[in-house]
Structure formats: C-alpha cells, structure tokens
C-alpha cells in the first residue's frame, strides 16, 4: 500500500520518534519499561508453525505481526503528539493509521456515502474518513461525576456531541480529528482517565461489577484487583504485543458476561477459604463463538492480579500468531484443554499450584441493574438505559449535574450499555429520577428499551453491512407500540441484540433474539439491509448460542413484524415460569420463523 502524500515511512517515523524519545517519554498511566518475556525452555517444533513465541517461532507470519515487530505499538503516541497532530491526517503513516493507532484507542471511522454493499468490496483507504472513533477506557465501569462531565465536554468540543456507552463499559466518541487528540488526552488525564490500550492486540478495559462495594448480592468486591491490574499492567510494554485483543472480567456477582471473556474471575465462596474467585478462561464470540471454561481453581482477592498476569503471559507466549482468525486465547484452550492450560500456568508462570475450588452457582437471566435499588449503606442507586447505548456529550454533562444535585459523585457504566448513578439518599430519589427522565433516561424504561443493545454499525464502522444504533432505536419505539399489551407479562425482559457484521461486538449469539447484519435480497431481488437471526442464546443457566435457523433472514425494514410475531407466539405457548431461551429449544421451527 502506498503511503499518503507527505507521510513518513515506518522507518523514518520511527527514527524521528527515537530522536526525541529521551526528552518526550510516553505519557500513559501504568507504563513500564519494555521487559522481554520470561525465557521458556526450547521445545521441538511439530506440525505447521502457528507463530507461538514459546516454541521458538519469532518471525512474523502476517502483516499485523510484522507491523508490531517493525515498531512497538505504544511508540505511536509520541508520533501523534509530535508529528501527526501538527501535520494533519494526510501525514499519517498507513501502518500507524490502520494498526498502531488502536493502542491509543483510535480507529478510523467509516467515510460517509459508502453503503453496506460496499463493505468488503472497496479498498480500505477509501473507507477511511479523516476522523476517528476514540474509545475512553473506564476500567470497572467507574467514573466520578467530574470525569463524566469532562468526557461530555470533550464530546461537545471535539466530537460533534457524540457519545456511545459500550458493552465494555467504555465511552466511544466520534468525529475526532488527529489535530485535537493531544488536547483531548490532556483533559482526560487531568482527571485520571486514559485511552491507552483501549483497542489493539493488548489487554483491553477490565470489566467490573458496576455495583461493586455497594450491593448486598455480591460475594466479594473485585475493585482492588481491577485497580491493581490497571496500575501494574496497562501500558506495560511487555504485554502490549499479544496475538490479538484480550478481554477481562472481574466481578463478585454474575453481572459482567463473564462467560464470553478471554479471562474471568467470578465470585464464589470456597468451603474452607471463604470468598474469592473462580478462574475461567477462553470465552469469546465472533464467527467461532466459545464459552469460557473453568480451570477448577479458586483465587483469593490479593492474588488475582498475579494470576491474571500469568494467564495473559501464557497467551502472549503460546497464543497463535499465524492466522488472525485463530489468534484468540479460546483457540489455544480448545486445543490444549483446561487441564493442560492450568498446568502450564502453574508450572511455567506462577511457580506454584493453585487452590482447587467450587463452581459458582449459575443464575437465570442477566443482571443489568436498571431501575431503583437499595445499597448496603441505606442509600440507593439508579440505573437507566440509553437507547442501545446511544447518548451524547450534552446528556453526559446533564447526568453529571443531576447526580451532583442529588448528592452523588459516583457514576457507573455497565456491560449492557447502561448508566448508573450511585449513593443517592432516599430523600433525593424523586428529584434525580425526574431529572434523568427530562434527559430522556427513564429509570423505569419499557422492557424493549431496557433489553436492546446494538454495536456501532454502518454509521461509523468500516466492517458493518447495516445500520444498528438508529435501527435499534426505531425498533424499540415500534415494539413499545406493538407489544404494550404483553410486556407486563414478561418475567424476564427478552433481550434483542443487533450487530452490523459477524464480529458480534453486541453479543448476538448470547441474546434471546440476536440479529447479525448482512446484505440480503428483498422481494424484488435487490440487495437490502437485513439480519441473520439467532434465537434463544443466553448466559448463566441459559448459557449457549441458541438456534440459527437454516437460511432464515429478515429484512431490516421488517424487524418489527418479525419480533412481534415471535414474541406473541412465545407468550401464547410458554409454560409457567419458562424463559424465552428455554422455549426456543423446544419450539417448532415454524413458530420461530
């Protein structure tokens, strides 16, 4: 690929960066020196090379691995600050633009005017808008009202008032210019926030319970472990070149979708040692979905960070680097099995045995924390549902103001695209819920608003085939009208997840109704936006990927008709106490079409 006019080559850009590296160190929280991986014993090479470092395969086997070898991804920050922010978008080295920028939480967004039919058929550089999606990482979902206000003000000033709450507890901004990135970083870091490693082949944001420390239902508060991991390892150069992205979840209750994370620590009580965490590894979705498997190990709170580092290091050294499609830890777990993975973790990385432990008791449905709930200290928290996570900088500023007027300084984001205000005195609840309602964030949303999620979609994502955020909002309004007569009969809200492509950022395979975007033919044979239907997926007691009806696809324009038909059929034929996912297992295919 030819560099843009005026763009330095990777070699020249790297040399320029090194010339001022001593006086301009990388400024990101938790950064450490570039420590090489712990040496591992040489092993005999067998079969096709998978690019596993621990087996001696150090030569890059694809362009992504070559790019990371050419220059450490975290070095790109200095180039953004010292070169690109001054010279503009056209000066950016393509290897940085479509690769290393991700380690700083930046993706190029989709250029306007390219429909879903162009996805996969148009040269990548043509789809690049001269603007970025910026992901602000919010580890554990925790924000102060000051931090929320700063994000909102940044959105208003630099991102055309855009802001999406993601199912990774992050906030995503759009329309960001590279010229503004250093100032955005300055404002974020002034209040303790960062975009470092919010994307890229590295440890992404650490999910945590949004009600950690205040919920009577949690077994243990995982916040200290999350804080230790972030402080010690985010920005650690020795962990910043993993085979692919690495997702973590830590919670004392099952409210972080732990089954579909690369590594999870799930609250459980050991009969001898008390509260701690069950260690699970290898979850993930996309085109090869897998649920995490238990290693059968119990981990005390003060050992979580070290065990997390061990698991991450196993992935770094033994993970597959030959094919990007097999570069997630779930493939290593599938090939090794949990017993071998645990053995390698203990013998080569922890130098000790882990304590055997029990499995957590599975729960029915999901815990989204929407509504008004009492805390252990007598105060309350209030959970609201932005439509499919879509909000704005102005709304975030408004939430911060409403929270402070209600006596709160703490806000939380959830893995279900929700916002929580914590620590509200009982006397201030009515005032807060009224203020949030005026912001378009009712504390008692309809079941369809509450349980609908969507990925970024065609509006900004270069991989998407269909619109998702706007379509999800329209669908919720349709269902509110169509199904008002049955919604109060639903014991559990029926989750509806829309994704713009097969990558499943919105977790379509584990939704009651999962909708995977693709281009299909309409009644006249013309290409149109549509969705492949997945039904009856779930987590907890319903953990699984549901049914994908053979050849069953629905036009985007007909989603309201389809969802109404399936929901009414469920309401008519369900048994007492039966959940949607249970019914789908036994339903006739005709009832699901």
XYZ file of C-alpha atoms in Angstrom:
593
model
C 0.000 0.000 0.000
C 1.371 3.404 -0.926
C 1.781 5.909 1.900
C -0.269 9.083 1.788
C 1.405 12.114 0.316
C 3.783 13.582 2.870
C 3.512 10.592 5.214
C 6.776 9.347 6.707
C 7.610 5.710 6.170
C 7.563 3.461 9.242
C 11.353 3.537 9.232
C 11.583 7.326 9.072
C 8.767 7.855 11.549
C 10.442 5.513 13.993
C 13.779 7.289 13.621
C 12.118 10.675 14.158
C 10.371 9.390 17.272
C 13.584 7.992 18.721
C 15.315 11.358 18.313
C 13.136 12.926 20.969
C 12.170 9.847 22.980
C 14.539 10.699 25.810
C 13.003 14.130 26.331
C 9.427 13.113 25.467
C 8.671 9.868 27.310
C 5.433 8.022 26.730
C 2.784 9.547 28.988
C 0.183 6.956 29.801
C -0.850 5.543 33.185
C 0.998 2.443 34.344
C 3.662 2.493 31.604
C 6.725 0.408 32.401
C 9.941 -0.437 30.643
C 9.952 -2.820 27.708
C 10.709 -6.024 29.607
C 11.219 -9.103 27.411
C 9.080 -12.145 28.100
C 10.421 -14.652 30.601
C 12.589 -17.163 28.686
C 10.951 -20.538 28.163
C 12.665 -23.841 27.522
C 13.170 -24.634 23.837
C 10.701 -27.197 22.548
C 10.628 -29.370 19.484
C 8.717 -27.894 16.596
C 5.834 -30.013 15.405
C 3.434 -29.542 12.547
C 2.614 -26.218 10.912
C 4.094 -23.161 12.582
C 1.445 -21.213 14.498
C 3.798 -18.375 15.413
C 3.978 -19.330 19.096
C 6.832 -17.434 20.693
C 7.386 -20.034 23.396
C 8.077 -22.642 20.731
C 10.675 -20.510 19.003
C 8.568 -19.008 16.222
C 9.591 -15.365 16.466
C 9.402 -14.361 12.814
C 6.142 -12.575 11.920
C 3.721 -14.710 9.910
C 1.309 -11.969 8.822
C 1.291 -8.227 8.224
C -0.149 -7.423 11.643
C 2.658 -9.256 13.413
C 5.200 -7.629 11.108
C 3.852 -4.185 11.938
C 4.195 -4.834 15.662
C 7.741 -6.065 15.138
C 8.638 -3.041 12.994
C 7.840 -0.689 15.843
C 6.400 -1.146 19.321
C 2.748 -0.053 19.113
C 2.906 2.149 22.200
C 5.538 4.292 20.472
C 2.811 5.709 18.245
C 1.701 8.114 20.945
C 4.819 10.203 20.528
C 4.284 10.414 16.765
C 0.670 11.501 17.256
C 1.722 14.251 19.627
C 4.824 15.412 17.821
C 4.121 14.767 14.123
C 0.575 13.894 13.108
C -1.243 16.409 15.316
C 0.798 19.141 13.638
C 0.817 17.865 10.038
C -2.730 16.513 9.897
C -4.498 13.363 8.730
C -2.757 13.052 5.367
C 0.651 12.829 7.071
C -0.184 9.637 8.961
C 1.820 6.525 8.074
C -0.695 3.849 6.948
C 0.936 1.313 9.312
C 0.111 3.633 12.182
C -3.286 4.693 10.862
C -4.760 1.204 10.492
C -2.670 -0.524 13.109
C -0.801 1.134 15.944
C -3.326 3.956 16.464
C -5.550 1.326 18.053
C -3.221 1.027 21.032
C -4.131 4.646 21.742
C -7.857 3.952 21.495
C -8.243 5.317 17.959
C -9.937 3.734 14.913
C -10.578 5.463 11.618
C -14.312 5.784 11.165
C -16.247 4.943 8.021
C -16.339 7.611 5.344
C -19.796 8.938 4.570
C -21.541 7.830 1.403
C -20.448 4.191 1.334
C -23.447 1.826 1.752
C -23.281 -1.618 3.287
C -22.985 -3.191 -0.149
C -19.512 -1.607 -0.374
C -18.250 -3.321 2.782
C -15.544 -5.796 1.836
C -15.589 -4.633 -1.789
C -13.998 -1.192 -1.531
C -10.308 -0.530 -0.875
C -9.696 0.077 2.799
C -8.178 3.519 2.344
C -11.292 4.716 0.500
C -13.419 3.840 3.530
C -11.201 5.896 5.859
C -12.822 9.151 6.894
C -10.359 11.823 8.066
C -11.865 11.407 11.542
C -11.556 8.884 14.342
C -13.586 6.938 16.793
C -11.930 7.435 20.181
C -12.535 4.926 22.950
C -12.161 6.159 26.527
C -11.439 3.186 28.764
C -13.394 3.040 32.007
C -11.989 0.078 33.923
C -14.576 -1.416 36.247
C -17.130 0.972 34.743
C -16.331 3.505 37.453
C -16.453 7.260 36.904
C -16.681 10.270 39.151
C -19.189 12.916 38.160
C -16.219 15.169 37.353
C -14.828 12.560 34.963
C -18.226 12.079 33.314
C -18.571 15.833 32.881
C -15.118 16.084 31.295
C -15.945 13.302 28.808
C -19.174 15.094 27.954
C -17.431 18.436 27.487
C -14.775 16.817 25.281
C -17.599 15.368 23.207
C -19.241 18.751 22.861
C -15.997 20.488 21.882
C -14.195 17.886 19.769
C -16.631 15.098 18.791
C -19.798 16.789 17.486
C -21.570 15.897 20.744
C -21.377 12.148 20.088
C -21.038 9.581 22.861
C -21.939 5.901 22.995
C -21.879 3.763 26.131
C -20.472 0.407 25.056
C -20.997 -3.123 26.321
C -17.361 -3.000 27.501
C -18.120 -0.177 29.985
C -16.309 2.332 27.762
C -17.421 5.581 26.170
C -16.898 5.970 22.419
C -16.624 9.356 20.754
C -16.759 10.030 17.010
C -15.651 12.730 14.562
C -12.373 13.216 16.443
C -9.586 14.933 14.460
C -5.967 13.892 14.948
C -5.095 17.563 15.470
C -7.237 17.564 18.637
C -6.057 14.278 20.130
C -3.221 15.668 22.320
C -5.567 18.213 23.907
C -8.204 15.533 24.470
C -5.591 13.365 26.179
C -4.519 16.283 28.333
C -8.076 16.857 29.526
C -8.760 13.163 30.136
C -5.538 12.538 32.004
C -6.069 15.621 34.170
C -8.990 13.728 35.747
C -7.366 10.286 35.759
C -8.749 8.862 32.517
C -6.954 7.358 29.543
C -7.387 5.878 26.073
C -4.230 3.754 26.347
C -4.771 0.193 25.109
C -8.488 0.748 24.724
C -8.037 -1.092 21.392
C -5.270 -3.166 19.826
C -3.628 -6.536 20.488
C -3.320 -5.880 24.191
C -5.265 -6.037 27.464
C -8.474 -4.123 26.816
C -10.614 -2.485 29.504
C -11.191 -4.654 32.589
C -14.892 -5.213 33.152
C -16.098 -4.983 36.730
C -19.404 -5.023 38.543
C -20.963 -1.557 38.348
C -22.281 -2.054 41.893
C -19.068 -3.373 43.436
C -18.866 -2.493 47.103
C -22.499 -1.389 47.433
C -24.522 -4.489 46.522
C -25.852 -6.924 49.076
C -25.822 -9.621 46.398
C -22.085 -9.641 45.671
C -19.873 -12.343 47.140
C -16.745 -10.214 47.100
C -15.719 -6.755 45.858
C -13.275 -7.154 42.985
C -12.378 -3.447 42.757
C -8.937 -3.756 44.421
C -7.889 -6.405 41.884
C -9.064 -4.275 38.933
C -7.178 -1.264 40.251
C -4.014 -3.315 40.760
C -4.140 -4.772 37.242
C -4.620 -1.335 35.710
C -1.864 0.240 37.803
C 0.681 -2.515 37.205
C 0.000 -3.730 33.704
C -1.895 -1.293 31.462
C 0.821 0.364 29.421
C 3.287 -2.393 30.317
C 5.248 -2.763 27.106
C 5.927 -6.463 27.733
C 2.171 -7.152 27.489
C 1.376 -4.762 24.649
C 2.086 -7.246 21.849
C -0.382 -10.082 22.352
C -1.563 -12.294 19.474
C -4.863 -10.397 19.466
C -7.153 -8.483 21.804
C -7.545 -9.741 25.357
C -10.714 -9.136 27.353
C -11.006 -9.423 31.135
C -13.972 -9.521 33.524
C -13.831 -9.476 37.332
C -16.933 -9.414 39.484
C -18.243 -10.661 42.788
C -21.574 -11.362 41.121
C -22.506 -12.509 37.653
C -23.189 -9.151 36.007
C -20.277 -8.824 33.530
C -20.983 -11.513 30.895
C -18.003 -13.468 32.225
C -18.749 -16.478 30.012
C -17.644 -14.644 26.849
C -14.424 -13.025 28.076
C -10.865 -14.253 27.480
C -10.249 -14.455 31.226
C -12.755 -14.015 34.039
C -12.685 -14.051 37.793
C -16.155 -14.913 39.108
C -17.128 -14.506 42.741
C -17.515 -17.781 44.626
C -17.264 -18.963 48.238
C -14.687 -21.667 48.965
C -15.840 -24.043 51.722
C -12.520 -23.665 53.553
C -11.036 -20.367 52.437
C -14.126 -18.185 52.106
C -14.961 -15.609 49.390
C -12.722 -15.460 46.343
C -12.906 -16.034 42.612
C -13.402 -18.926 40.218
C -10.939 -18.702 37.315
C -12.409 -19.113 33.819
C -10.566 -18.794 30.506
C -11.252 -18.871 26.780
C -14.618 -17.209 26.151
C -15.336 -15.193 23.022
C -17.855 -14.748 20.227
C -17.417 -13.534 16.620
C -17.524 -16.212 13.892
C -16.284 -19.005 16.201
C -18.127 -18.487 19.474
C -16.968 -20.319 22.574
C -17.937 -20.145 26.224
C -15.191 -19.800 28.800
C -14.116 -22.969 30.601
C -13.352 -23.352 34.284
C -9.809 -24.215 35.284
C -11.159 -25.552 38.587
C -9.079 -23.052 40.544
C -10.064 -20.708 43.382
C -8.143 -17.425 43.554
C -8.095 -15.120 46.613
C -8.529 -11.401 46.019
C -4.910 -10.496 46.721
C -3.649 -13.000 44.113
C -5.965 -12.054 41.246
C -3.540 -9.585 39.620
C -0.647 -12.071 39.637
C -2.803 -14.879 38.267
C -4.210 -12.514 35.626
C -0.642 -11.645 34.617
C 0.174 -15.346 34.354
C -2.815 -16.103 32.132
C -2.050 -13.098 29.932
C 1.582 -14.189 29.634
C 0.580 -17.715 28.605
C -1.498 -16.155 25.843
C 1.354 -13.882 24.793
C 3.882 -16.719 24.571
C 1.748 -19.668 23.406
C -1.061 -17.916 21.555
C -1.358 -18.493 17.813
C 0.056 -15.693 15.662
C -0.038 -17.255 12.181
C -3.694 -16.598 11.333
C -5.609 -13.655 12.801
C -8.755 -15.779 12.730
C -7.158 -18.185 15.238
C -5.255 -15.682 17.334
C -7.614 -15.547 20.341
C -6.959 -17.489 23.522
C -10.155 -19.516 23.008
C -8.436 -21.484 20.236
C -5.483 -22.331 22.469
C -7.880 -23.513 25.184
C -9.827 -25.589 22.657
C -6.633 -27.346 21.547
C -4.984 -27.737 24.945
C -7.973 -28.247 27.217
C -8.282 -26.656 30.672
C -6.063 -29.222 32.395
C -3.005 -28.528 30.257
C -3.577 -24.783 30.356
C -3.701 -24.837 34.150
C -0.585 -26.981 34.318
C 1.412 -24.615 32.067
C 0.123 -21.614 34.023
C 1.160 -23.138 37.346
C 4.476 -24.698 36.326
C 5.893 -22.086 33.964
C 4.369 -18.785 35.098
C 3.208 -18.937 38.722
C 5.749 -21.481 40.023
C 3.101 -22.837 42.396
C -0.139 -24.759 42.414
C -3.487 -23.009 42.507
C -6.110 -23.965 45.082
C -8.893 -26.195 43.780
C -12.280 -24.562 44.116
C -16.023 -24.906 43.509
C -18.048 -23.628 40.580
C -20.240 -20.535 41.022
C -23.962 -21.161 41.180
C -25.452 -20.166 37.833
C -28.204 -17.553 37.692
C -31.253 -17.131 35.475
C -31.352 -14.175 33.116
C -28.955 -11.250 33.282
C -28.271 -8.607 35.913
C -28.407 -5.183 34.251
C -29.027 -3.047 37.389
C -31.700 -0.938 35.663
C -34.183 0.757 37.994
C -34.023 1.997 41.580
C -32.172 -0.266 44.037
C -31.090 -0.028 47.668
C -27.409 -0.127 48.582
C -25.946 -1.812 51.651
C -25.415 1.602 53.270
C -29.067 2.636 53.005
C -28.595 4.919 50.004
C -29.836 3.960 46.541
C -28.505 3.609 43.045
C -30.492 4.368 39.920
C -29.884 2.562 36.617
C -31.046 3.998 33.290
C -30.966 2.691 29.725
C -29.792 4.975 26.904
C -31.354 3.594 23.702
C -28.894 0.899 22.587
C -26.169 2.842 24.424
C -26.595 5.920 22.234
C -26.283 9.161 24.175
C -24.460 12.486 23.718
C -21.892 14.670 25.377
C -24.636 17.066 26.432
C -26.561 14.217 28.038
C -23.472 13.017 29.921
C -22.913 16.528 31.268
C -26.574 16.568 32.271
C -26.274 13.228 34.088
C -23.235 14.502 35.997
C -25.135 17.631 37.048
C -28.247 15.665 38.053
C -26.164 13.234 40.096
C -24.378 16.007 41.969
C -27.645 17.812 42.693
C -28.894 14.527 44.185
C -25.835 14.317 46.457
C -23.826 11.787 44.420
C -20.318 11.982 42.999
C -20.171 8.459 41.531
C -21.476 7.106 38.229
C -21.051 3.651 36.705
C -21.276 2.226 33.176
C -22.377 -1.360 32.664
C -21.606 -4.219 30.226
C -25.187 -3.845 28.990
C -24.824 -0.246 27.748
C -26.477 1.252 30.829
C -25.628 4.161 33.170
C -25.930 4.030 36.963
C -25.895 6.858 39.496
C -24.723 5.639 42.906
C -25.052 6.864 46.512
C -28.382 8.666 46.233
C -30.024 9.492 49.597
C -33.650 8.309 49.773
C -34.924 11.876 50.074
C -33.315 12.802 46.750
C -34.560 9.893 44.641
C -37.603 11.598 43.191
C -35.604 14.645 42.166
C -32.950 12.516 40.473
C -35.354 10.274 38.580
C -37.267 13.349 37.398
C -34.049 14.994 36.176
C -32.947 11.819 34.396
C -36.360 11.477 32.784
C -36.018 15.011 31.415
C -32.711 13.893 29.868
C -34.509 11.059 28.082
C -33.220 8.455 30.526
C -36.179 6.998 32.408
C -35.342 4.861 35.454
C -38.261 2.592 34.575
C -37.853 2.006 30.833
C -40.020 -0.346 28.821
C -38.752 -3.934 28.572
C -37.760 -3.341 24.942
C -35.706 -0.246 25.711
C -34.151 -1.997 28.690
C -33.096 -5.164 26.892
C -31.985 -3.916 23.453
C -28.288 -3.465 22.626
C -26.503 -2.557 19.401
C -22.961 -2.205 18.119
C -21.614 0.916 16.378
C -22.906 -0.240 12.993
C -22.763 1.200 9.495
C -22.864 4.824 10.624
C -19.214 4.756 11.746
C -17.787 1.230 11.410
C -15.927 0.143 8.261
C -16.757 -3.538 8.874
C -20.520 -3.109 9.133
C -23.080 -4.031 6.496
C -26.139 -2.440 8.124
C -27.192 0.377 10.414
C -27.662 -0.769 14.004
C -27.843 2.103 16.517
C -30.535 4.061 14.729
C -32.390 0.907 13.707
C -32.369 -0.327 17.300
C -33.905 2.930 18.499
C -36.613 2.734 15.857
C -37.276 -0.920 16.692
C -37.723 -0.146 20.379
C -40.320 2.503 19.541
C -42.121 0.033 17.262
C -42.194 -2.669 19.927
C -43.369 -0.248 22.599
C -46.471 0.330 20.452
C -46.959 -3.177 19.116
C -46.387 -5.162 22.315
C -47.634 -2.850 25.046
C -50.386 -5.341 25.879
C -47.993 -8.221 26.683
C -44.877 -6.540 28.049
C -46.084 -6.641 31.673
C -46.488 -10.417 31.442
C -42.768 -10.975 30.806
C -40.972 -12.142 33.947
C -37.608 -11.547 32.235
C -37.143 -8.908 29.502
C -36.448 -10.509 26.120
C -33.022 -9.323 25.019
C -32.602 -8.101 21.433
C -29.038 -7.539 20.238
C -28.227 -6.024 16.832
C -24.809 -6.307 15.216
C -23.679 -4.782 11.946
C -21.362 -7.651 10.923
C -20.370 -11.174 12.075
C -17.894 -9.938 14.715
C -20.583 -9.866 17.412
C -19.441 -6.791 19.313
C -23.027 -6.638 20.584
C -23.009 -10.338 21.608
C -25.738 -11.554 19.222
C -25.131 -15.264 19.921
C -25.978 -14.930 23.615
C -29.148 -12.839 23.210
C -32.712 -14.099 23.267
C -33.070 -12.571 19.812
C -29.728 -11.981 18.136
C -29.633 -10.150 14.818
C -26.436 -10.336 12.746
C -26.328 -7.768 9.963
C -25.768 -8.715 6.338
C -26.907 -7.740 2.872
C -29.804 -9.873 1.642
C -32.182 -9.700 -1.305
C -35.572 -8.066 -0.944
C -38.784 -9.332 -2.591
C -37.697 -7.830 -5.909
C -34.248 -9.404 -5.793
C -32.455 -6.175 -4.938
C -29.740 -6.052 -2.253
C -31.007 -4.595 1.004
C -30.088 -4.360 4.685
C -31.051 -7.480 6.601
C -30.203 -9.730 9.507
C -29.392 -13.388 10.109
C -31.494 -14.488 13.088
C -30.121 -16.241 16.192
C -32.722 -17.263 18.769
C -32.509 -18.457 22.362
C -28.906 -17.650 23.207
C -28.066 -16.716 26.755
C -25.735 -16.643 29.736
C -25.962 -18.165 33.205
C -28.463 -21.014 33.329
C -29.191 -20.430 29.634
C -25.516 -20.228 28.596
C -25.278 -21.164 24.936
C -25.525 -19.803 21.424
C -29.136 -20.612 20.666
C -30.590 -21.670 17.339
C -29.633 -20.279 13.958
C -32.498 -21.180 11.675
C -31.308 -22.533 8.356
C -31.413 -19.764 5.802
C -33.681 -17.607 7.959
C -33.019 -13.921 7.349
C -35.148 -10.850 7.962
C -35.086 -7.539 6.122
C -34.236 -4.627 8.407
C -37.474 -2.933 7.360
C -39.445 -5.983 8.569
C -37.846 -6.428 12.003
C -40.870 -5.040 13.844
C -43.184 -7.561 12.195
C -40.832 -10.436 12.893
C -40.078 -9.688 16.543
C -43.732 -9.062 17.333
C -44.708 -12.364 15.740
C -42.101 -14.396 17.658
C -42.807 -12.718 20.999
C -46.556 -13.226 20.711
C -46.003 -16.863 19.804
C -43.820 -17.282 22.894
C -46.383 -15.626 25.153
C -49.086 -17.915 23.754
C -47.183 -21.201 24.021
C -44.825 -20.789 27.017
C -45.213 -22.887 30.123
C -45.377 -21.437 33.639
C -42.058 -19.823 34.545
C -40.482 -20.738 31.212
C -37.851 -18.347 29.907
C -37.632 -17.386 26.240
C -34.374 -19.308 25.753
C -35.944 -22.454 27.220
C -38.968 -22.172 24.970
C -36.843 -21.726 21.837
C -35.169 -25.093 22.471
C -38.463 -26.959 22.183
C -40.346 -24.692 19.755
C -41.142 -25.817 16.237
C -39.163 -24.076 13.537
C -42.402 -22.735 12.094
C -43.078 -20.933 15.387
C -39.711 -19.198 15.157
C -39.916 -18.079 11.530
